[in-house]
Structures are given as C-alpha cells and as structure tokens.
Amino acid sequence: MFTKQMISSEIPMLMSKACEIFIQELTFRAWMHAEKNNKSIVQPCDVAKVIMQTDTMNFLTEIIPNNLGDFSVFDAKEENIANIAEENEVSLSFTAGFMGNPMMKMDSEENAGNIVEGNQATLPYTSGFMGNPMNMMNMDNVRMK
Amino acid sequence: MMDNVGGSSSNIAENSGIIREQDRLLPIANVGKIMKQILPPNAKISKESKETMQECVSEFISFVTSEASEKCRKERRKTVNGDDICWALGSLGFDDYAEPLRRYLQRYREQELDRANNPPKRG
C-alpha cells in the first residue's frame, strides 16, 4: 500500500542547495573535458562523457541517449584526436590552432606540408576537415538532431 | 505570463492530469546561471548543454528524494525531513555533498529557531 508522505519545510531549501552543488560539479567536470579538447564551449557530449566516467553519476546514463543520439560521432572524433596526439608536436598544434581559428589555414602553408607528411590515420580526418570548411557546420547540424 | 522559461517549447497541458513538459524541469535561465558561476569568464555553454543539465538535475532530485522517501517508509514515518535527504546523499555516493549540507541544514534550523524566539516587531 502506497501511503501518502509529506515533506518537511526544510527540504525545498536543502534540495535547492544540493542541486546547486550538483550542477556546478557536473558543469566543472564537463568544462575540464572540453578544455582538454581545446574547446571553449561546453557541449552535451562533454556532459555525457563525465556521466559515463564518474561512478556517482551513473544514475544518469539512462537519460543521456535521448539527448545525445549522435554521441558515437564524438567518440569517433576523439579517437582521431588521440591519433593526432600520437603524432608529432606540429600536427597537434596545427589542428588545435585550426579548430580555434578557421582563418589560420590561409597563412600556414608550412603546417599544411607537415600534415601531409603525417601518417595515414591522421591525414584522412585532417584533410576532410581542411577540404570542406562546412564540415564543421555539418557536425553542428548533426549534433542538434 | 506566457514566457517559456523551460527547456521545452510546450506550455499547454492537454488535461490537468498531465505534467507539462516545462514543469518537469528547473528553469533553464536559473540552471544556466548556476553553471556559469563555476566556470572561468572565457568559457561558454551551449544551449543544448543547459537543456541536458536541466534533465540531469531533475533526475538527481528524483533519485535522492526517492531514496529518502523509501527510508521514511521503512521506518514508518510520514514526513521526509532534511536528515533523511542528507542520509540519502551519503547512501547514493554523494558523500562530499552530505557533510556540507548537514552544516547548512543546522544553520538553517538555528535561524528558524531565532525567528521563532524573536518575532519581528510590528512597525
């Protein structure tokens, strides 16, 4: 038998404070994840990553897929980033710079040369990105589904 | 007021028995402000992240209050109180939250006691 329960008047106040702490913990961890990938905008995939990596946040795993049906896209992207990280310093800094500043491409012929000398695993991702600047917007469109 | 402050665009309930989408969640503006407080000035937060956070924090409320409610039922008490919430947080792995919230709760109760003992003077 489900019996009616009441809440003490102190609970809304207490839960408000608990929610603030929760929101800020999750946000800060998501920001650290975004920053690690050289981004200055916190995206849902950053939040999802934290939820999957943090034990106490496991209760949220069921609600994340509904918000992030395209999460696997970012998983793949991260694998590419990991590949790039295994490359030389120049490749990594070039890619990070490009993502941060689309105009950098126009004055970096030397960097482009270095990229071409990189290994096969790095090149397809980078060349695809460079070949079509609209890919970035396409990614955004995919993310918003 | 027809402003839609929730994450959902629907404001109209089909019937009074259904919880409106926006009423399921905390207001997105408030959630966004709390998120901004913890981040450096150069950080930005996408709209979708705020919506994701709205869902997460509502789930958090249900998760914690369900645990506290269950404890009360087992102990045959009718009213869930602040101590039950603190216990539930510890029980669910949020130990880091439970201790500061116990202190917060204690200060709140002291304030309530002060107010009771010193009713505001009539002007």
Short mmCIF file of C-alpha atoms in Angstrom, two decimals:
data_model
loop_
_atom_site.label_atom_id
_atom_site.label_comp_id
_atom_site.label_asym_id
_atom_site.label_seq_id
_atom_site.Cartn_x
_atom_site.Cartn_y
_atom_site.Cartn_z
CA MET A 1 0.00 0.00 0.00
CA PHE A 2 1.38 3.35 -1.05
CA THR A 3 0.87 5.72 1.84
CA LYS A 4 0.84 9.46 1.44
CA GLN A 5 4.01 11.14 2.60
CA MET A 6 4.77 14.74 3.42
CA ILE A 7 7.97 16.72 3.27
CA SER A 8 9.35 18.98 5.96
CA SER A 9 9.57 22.68 5.17
CA GLU A 10 13.36 22.46 5.21
CA ILE A 11 13.54 20.11 2.24
CA PRO A 12 12.98 22.57 -0.64
CA MET A 13 15.75 24.76 0.78
CA LEU A 14 18.06 21.80 1.29
CA MET A 15 17.40 20.28 -2.14
CA SER A 16 17.98 23.68 -3.76
CA LYS A 17 21.45 23.83 -2.26
CA ALA A 18 22.12 20.18 -3.17
CA CYS A 19 21.10 20.91 -6.76
CA GLU A 20 23.43 23.90 -6.95
CA ILE A 21 26.36 21.77 -5.83
CA PHE A 22 25.37 19.01 -8.26
CA ILE A 23 25.04 21.38 -11.23
CA GLN A 24 28.37 23.01 -10.51
CA GLU A 25 30.23 19.72 -10.06
CA LEU A 26 28.87 18.31 -13.31
CA THR A 27 29.50 21.58 -15.16
CA PHE A 28 33.07 21.93 -13.92
CA ARG A 29 33.95 18.37 -14.88
CA ALA A 30 32.38 18.89 -18.30
CA TRP A 31 34.40 22.07 -18.72
CA MET A 32 37.62 20.22 -17.89
CA HIS A 33 36.71 17.70 -20.58
CA ALA A 34 36.01 20.43 -23.12
CA GLU A 35 39.23 22.23 -22.26
CA LYS A 36 41.22 19.02 -22.69
CA ASN A 37 39.97 19.01 -26.28
CA ASN A 38 40.86 22.67 -26.77
CA LYS A 39 37.27 23.85 -26.83
CA SER A 40 35.86 26.90 -25.08
CA ILE A 41 32.21 25.87 -25.39
CA VAL A 42 30.76 23.19 -23.12
CA GLN A 43 28.69 20.81 -25.26
CA PRO A 44 26.31 18.00 -24.31
CA CYS A 45 28.91 15.42 -25.32
CA ASP A 46 31.23 16.83 -22.63
CA VAL A 47 28.48 16.37 -20.05
CA ALA A 48 27.77 12.86 -21.33
CA LYS A 49 31.43 11.93 -21.10
CA VAL A 50 31.56 12.99 -17.45
CA ILE A 51 28.44 10.98 -16.67
CA MET A 52 29.97 7.88 -18.21
CA GLN A 53 33.30 8.37 -16.43
CA THR A 54 32.03 9.26 -12.94
CA ASP A 55 30.62 6.48 -10.75
CA THR A 56 28.28 8.65 -8.70
CA MET A 57 26.72 9.97 -11.93
CA ASN A 58 25.83 6.51 -13.23
CA PHE A 59 22.16 7.02 -12.41
CA LEU A 60 22.06 9.48 -15.32
CA THR A 61 23.21 7.08 -18.04
CA GLU A 62 19.64 6.18 -18.99
CA ILE A 63 18.57 9.74 -19.76
CA ILE A 64 21.65 10.72 -21.78
CA PRO A 65 20.99 8.74 -25.01
CA ASN A 66 17.76 10.62 -25.53
CA ASN A 67 19.65 13.89 -25.59
CA LEU A 68 22.75 12.69 -27.38
CA GLY A 69 21.79 10.24 -30.09
CA ASP A 70 24.86 11.36 -32.00
CA PHE A 71 27.25 10.69 -29.14
CA SER A 72 29.10 8.00 -31.09
CA VAL A 73 30.12 10.64 -33.64
CA PHE A 74 32.10 12.41 -30.93
CA ASP A 75 33.56 9.13 -29.75
CA ALA A 76 34.97 8.63 -33.24
CA LYS A 77 36.22 12.19 -33.29
CA GLU A 78 38.05 11.67 -30.02
CA GLU A 79 39.77 8.60 -31.39
CA ASN A 80 41.08 10.78 -34.20
CA ILE A 81 42.24 13.34 -31.69
CA ALA A 82 44.07 10.58 -29.83
CA ASN A 83 45.74 9.54 -33.08
CA ILE A 84 46.80 13.10 -33.70
CA ALA A 85 48.19 13.31 -30.18
CA GLU A 86 50.47 10.38 -31.01
CA GLU A 87 51.79 12.35 -33.97
CA ASN A 88 54.45 15.00 -33.72
CA GLU A 89 54.01 18.25 -31.87
CA VAL A 90 53.48 20.28 -35.01
CA SER A 91 50.48 18.28 -36.19
CA LEU A 92 48.72 18.61 -32.86
CA SER A 93 49.29 22.32 -32.54
CA PHE A 94 48.24 22.88 -36.12
CA THR A 95 44.95 21.07 -35.70
CA ALA A 96 44.22 22.78 -32.40
CA GLY A 97 45.05 26.13 -33.94
CA PHE A 98 42.86 25.47 -36.94
CA MET A 99 39.89 24.48 -34.83
CA GLY A 100 40.33 27.55 -32.71
CA ASN A 101 40.84 29.91 -35.64
CA PRO A 102 39.43 28.96 -39.06
CA MET A 103 41.39 31.75 -40.71
CA MET A 104 44.70 30.21 -39.68
CA LYS A 105 44.52 27.87 -42.66
CA MET A 106 45.19 30.73 -45.06
CA ASP A 107 48.64 31.58 -43.74
CA SER A 108 50.03 28.18 -42.83
CA GLU A 109 51.41 26.50 -45.93
CA GLU A 110 54.32 25.11 -43.94
CA ASN A 111 51.95 23.50 -41.47
CA ALA A 112 49.97 22.04 -44.33
CA GLY A 113 53.17 20.45 -45.60
CA ASN A 114 53.85 18.94 -42.20
CA ILE A 115 50.36 17.50 -42.09
CA VAL A 116 50.83 15.83 -45.45
CA GLU A 117 53.93 14.12 -44.07
CA GLY A 118 51.90 12.68 -41.19
CA ASN A 119 50.69 9.08 -41.13
CA GLN A 120 47.60 7.74 -42.87
CA ALA A 121 45.49 7.60 -39.72
CA THR A 122 45.84 11.31 -39.15
CA LEU A 123 45.56 12.51 -42.72
CA PRO A 124 42.00 11.44 -43.66
CA TYR A 125 40.45 13.25 -40.70
CA THR A 126 42.51 16.37 -41.18
CA SER A 127 42.24 16.50 -44.96
CA GLY A 128 38.49 16.01 -44.78
CA PHE A 129 38.25 18.90 -42.38
CA MET A 130 40.51 21.14 -44.45
CA GLY A 131 38.92 20.18 -47.73
CA ASN A 132 35.50 21.38 -46.69
CA PRO A 133 35.21 24.09 -44.02
CA MET A 134 31.47 23.48 -43.97
CA ASN A 135 32.16 20.14 -42.29
CA MET A 136 32.30 21.98 -39.00
CA MET A 137 28.81 23.31 -39.57
CA ASN A 138 27.65 19.89 -40.70
CA MET A 139 28.91 18.48 -37.42
CA ASP A 140 26.91 21.11 -35.61
CA ASN A 141 23.83 20.16 -37.58
CA VAL A 142 24.29 16.50 -36.75
CA ARG A 143 24.71 17.37 -33.09
CA MET A 144 21.44 19.23 -32.98
CA LYS A 145 19.33 16.29 -34.12
CA MET B 1 2.75 35.25 -18.32
CA MET B 2 3.31 33.27 -21.47
CA ASP B 3 7.11 33.33 -21.40
CA ASN B 4 8.52 29.88 -21.83
CA VAL B 5 11.44 29.54 -19.44
CA GLY B 6 11.57 25.78 -19.61
CA GLY B 7 13.65 23.67 -21.97
CA SER B 8 10.55 22.54 -23.80
CA SER B 9 8.50 24.66 -26.16
CA SER B 10 5.16 23.36 -24.94
CA ASN B 11 3.24 25.42 -22.42
CA ILE B 12 -0.20 23.88 -22.75
CA ALA B 13 -1.41 20.84 -20.86
CA GLU B 14 -3.77 18.55 -22.75
CA ASN B 15 -5.54 17.85 -19.49
CA SER B 16 -4.92 18.67 -15.88
CA GLY B 17 -3.63 15.17 -15.14
CA ILE B 18 -0.56 15.50 -17.33
CA ILE B 19 2.53 17.25 -16.05
CA ARG B 20 3.52 19.90 -18.56
CA GLU B 21 6.92 19.36 -20.10
CA GLN B 22 8.31 22.65 -18.81
CA ASP B 23 7.09 21.93 -15.30
CA ARG B 24 9.15 18.76 -15.15
CA LEU B 25 12.37 20.76 -15.24
CA LEU B 26 14.02 23.60 -13.37
CA PRO B 27 14.01 26.87 -15.35
CA ILE B 28 16.79 26.95 -17.93
CA ALA B 29 17.87 30.50 -17.06
CA ASN B 30 18.45 29.60 -13.42
CA VAL B 31 20.32 26.44 -14.37
CA GLY B 32 22.45 28.42 -16.82
CA LYS B 33 23.39 30.99 -14.19
CA ILE B 34 24.48 28.33 -11.70
CA MET B 35 26.57 26.68 -14.43
CA LYS B 36 28.26 29.98 -15.30
CA GLN B 37 29.21 30.66 -11.68
CA ILE B 38 31.69 27.77 -11.61
CA LEU B 39 33.35 28.43 -14.98
CA PRO B 40 36.07 30.91 -15.98
CA PRO B 41 34.93 34.04 -17.84
CA ASN B 42 36.12 32.80 -21.25
CA ALA B 43 34.06 29.61 -21.05
CA LYS B 44 30.81 29.33 -22.96
CA ILE B 45 27.90 26.95 -22.50
CA SER B 46 25.80 25.76 -25.42
CA LYS B 47 22.02 25.91 -25.21
CA GLU B 48 21.92 22.14 -25.58
CA SER B 49 24.22 21.71 -22.58
CA LYS B 50 21.86 23.74 -20.43
CA GLU B 51 18.98 21.56 -21.58
CA THR B 52 20.99 18.43 -20.81
CA MET B 53 21.73 19.82 -17.35
CA GLN B 54 18.04 20.54 -16.75
CA GLU B 55 17.30 16.86 -17.36
CA CYS B 56 20.21 15.72 -15.20
CA VAL B 57 19.34 17.85 -12.19
CA SER B 58 15.66 16.81 -12.30
CA GLU B 59 16.78 13.19 -12.34
CA PHE B 60 19.08 13.95 -9.40
CA ILE B 61 16.16 15.33 -7.39
CA SER B 62 14.06 12.23 -8.08
CA PHE B 63 16.97 9.92 -7.32
CA VAL B 64 17.74 11.47 -3.93
CA THR B 65 14.18 12.08 -2.77
CA SER B 66 13.14 8.54 -3.72
CA GLU B 67 15.91 7.13 -1.56
CA ALA B 68 14.94 9.39 1.35
CA SER B 69 11.27 8.57 0.91
CA GLU B 70 11.96 4.84 0.97
CA LYS B 71 13.90 5.19 4.22
CA CYS B 72 10.96 7.00 5.81
CA ARG B 73 8.53 4.36 4.67
CA LYS B 74 10.63 1.59 6.18
CA GLU B 75 10.76 3.46 9.47
CA ARG B 76 7.02 4.12 9.25
CA ARG B 77 7.43 7.88 9.37
CA LYS B 78 5.15 10.10 7.32
CA THR B 79 7.29 13.18 6.90
CA VAL B 80 10.57 13.22 5.00
CA ASN B 81 12.97 15.65 6.65
CA GLY B 82 16.36 17.18 5.97
CA ASP B 83 18.27 14.47 7.82
CA ASP B 84 16.73 11.87 5.52
CA ILE B 85 17.94 13.81 2.49
CA CYS B 86 21.47 14.03 3.92
CA TRP B 87 21.42 10.32 4.68
CA ALA B 88 20.21 9.56 1.16
CA LEU B 89 23.01 11.62 -0.39
CA GLY B 90 25.59 9.63 1.58
CA SER B 91 23.89 6.38 0.73
CA LEU B 92 23.93 7.17 -3.00
CA GLY B 93 27.61 8.04 -3.14
CA PHE B 94 27.39 11.81 -2.76
CA ASP B 95 29.35 11.83 0.49
CA ASP B 96 31.04 15.09 -0.48
CA TYR B 97 27.62 16.75 -0.54
CA ALA B 98 26.18 15.26 2.64
CA GLU B 99 28.55 16.86 5.13
CA PRO B 100 28.33 20.50 3.91
CA LEU B 101 24.57 20.13 3.58
CA ARG B 102 24.27 18.90 7.16
CA ARG B 103 26.05 22.04 8.30
CA TYR B 104 23.83 24.14 6.02
CA LEU B 105 20.76 22.44 7.47
CA GLN B 106 21.95 23.03 11.02
CA ARG B 107 22.44 26.74 10.36
CA TYR B 108 19.03 26.92 8.71
CA ARG B 109 17.41 25.33 11.76
CA GLU B 110 19.23 27.73 14.09
CA GLN B 111 17.91 30.64 12.05
CA GLU B 112 14.40 29.26 12.22
CA LEU B 113 14.74 28.99 15.99
CA ASP B 114 15.95 32.59 16.19
CA ARG B 115 12.99 33.75 14.18
CA ALA B 116 10.61 31.86 16.42
CA ASN B 117 12.16 33.28 19.59
CA ASN B 118 12.39 36.81 18.25
CA PRO B 119 9.30 37.58 16.19
CA PRO B 120 9.73 40.73 14.07
CA LYS B 121 8.45 43.86 15.78
CA ARG B 122 5.32 45.41 14.39
CA GLY B 123 6.04 48.73 12.67
#
